[in-house]
C-alpha positions as a LaTeX table, in Angstrom:
\begin{tabular}{lrrr}
\hline
Residue & $x$ (\AA) & $y$ (\AA) & $z$ (\AA) \\
\hline
Met1 & 70.29 & $-156.88$ & 70.72 \\
Lys2 & 70.37 & $-160.66$ & 71.33 \\
Met3 & 70.45 & $-161.80$ & 74.87 \\
Ala4 & 73.82 & $-163.37$ & 74.90 \\
Lys5 & 75.38 & $-160.12$ & 73.41 \\
Ala6 & 73.81 & $-158.06$ & 75.99 \\
Ile7 & 75.28 & $-160.33$ & 78.71 \\
Arg8 & 78.53 & $-160.11$ & 77.34 \\
Lys9 & 78.22 & $-156.35$ & 77.30 \\
Gln10 & 77.53 & $-156.56$ & 81.27 \\
Ala11 & 80.60 & $-158.91$ & 81.44 \\
Gln12 & 82.91 & $-156.19$ & 80.02 \\
Thr13 & 81.40 & $-153.37$ & 82.37 \\
Ala14 & 81.96 & $-155.48$ & 85.26 \\
Glu15 & 85.59 & $-156.07$ & 84.33 \\
Arg16 & 86.15 & $-152.32$ & 83.58 \\
Val17 & 84.68 & $-151.70$ & 87.16 \\
Ala18 & 86.96 & $-154.16$ & 88.54 \\
Leu19 & 89.99 & $-152.50$ & 86.91 \\
Thr20 & 89.03 & $-149.26$ & 88.31 \\
Thr21 & 88.02 & $-149.63$ & 91.72 \\
Ala22 & 90.30 & $-149.08$ & 94.53 \\
Asp23 & 88.55 & $-151.64$ & 96.86 \\
Ala24 & 90.28 & $-155.15$ & 96.14 \\
Ile25 & 87.21 & $-156.86$ & 97.70 \\
Val26 & 84.84 & $-155.37$ & 94.98 \\
Ala27 & 87.29 & $-155.77$ & 92.36 \\
Asn28 & 87.29 & $-159.44$ & 93.14 \\
Gln29 & 83.59 & $-159.55$ & 93.09 \\
Met30 & 82.97 & $-157.77$ & 89.85 \\
Arg31 & 85.68 & $-160.36$ & 88.23 \\
Ser32 & 83.66 & $-163.14$ & 89.55 \\
Leu33 & 80.33 & $-161.49$ & 88.33 \\
Ala34 & 82.15 & $-161.07$ & 84.73 \\
Arg35 & 83.19 & $-164.76$ & 84.70 \\
Ala36 & 79.59 & $-165.52$ & 85.61 \\
Phe37 & 78.09 & $-163.16$ & 82.93 \\
Arg38 & 80.42 & $-164.80$ & 80.36 \\
Ser39 & 79.54 & $-168.45$ & 81.40 \\
Gln40 & 75.67 & $-167.48$ & 81.03 \\
Ala41 & 76.25 & $-166.02$ & 77.62 \\
Asp42 & 78.00 & $-169.18$ & 76.44 \\
Ile43 & 75.29 & $-171.28$ & 77.48 \\
Leu44 & 72.66 & $-168.95$ & 76.06 \\
Lys45 & 74.48 & $-169.13$ & 72.66 \\
Lys46 & 74.62 & $-172.88$ & 72.62 \\
Lys47 & 71.05 & $-172.89$ & 73.11 \\
Glu48 & 70.47 & $-170.56$ & 70.25 \\
Lys49 & 72.50 & $-172.74$ & 67.91 \\
Lys50 & 70.62 & $-175.73$ & 68.97 \\
Lys51 & 67.31 & $-174.24$ & 68.11 \\
Lys52 & 68.47 & $-172.98$ & 64.76 \\
Lys53 & 69.32 & $-176.84$ & 63.94 \\
\hline
\end{tabular}
């Protein structure tokens, strides 16, 4: 599995936890973590595309 895909999977997991947790603080932290994971995955994807050129 490529790294960007693995990180996106982690983002999905964090979103799921955010939706299921009863603690609002934890939910916000998990949503923030999911956004950070997606940003990191986007950056990695761009780097992979540049290497292919």
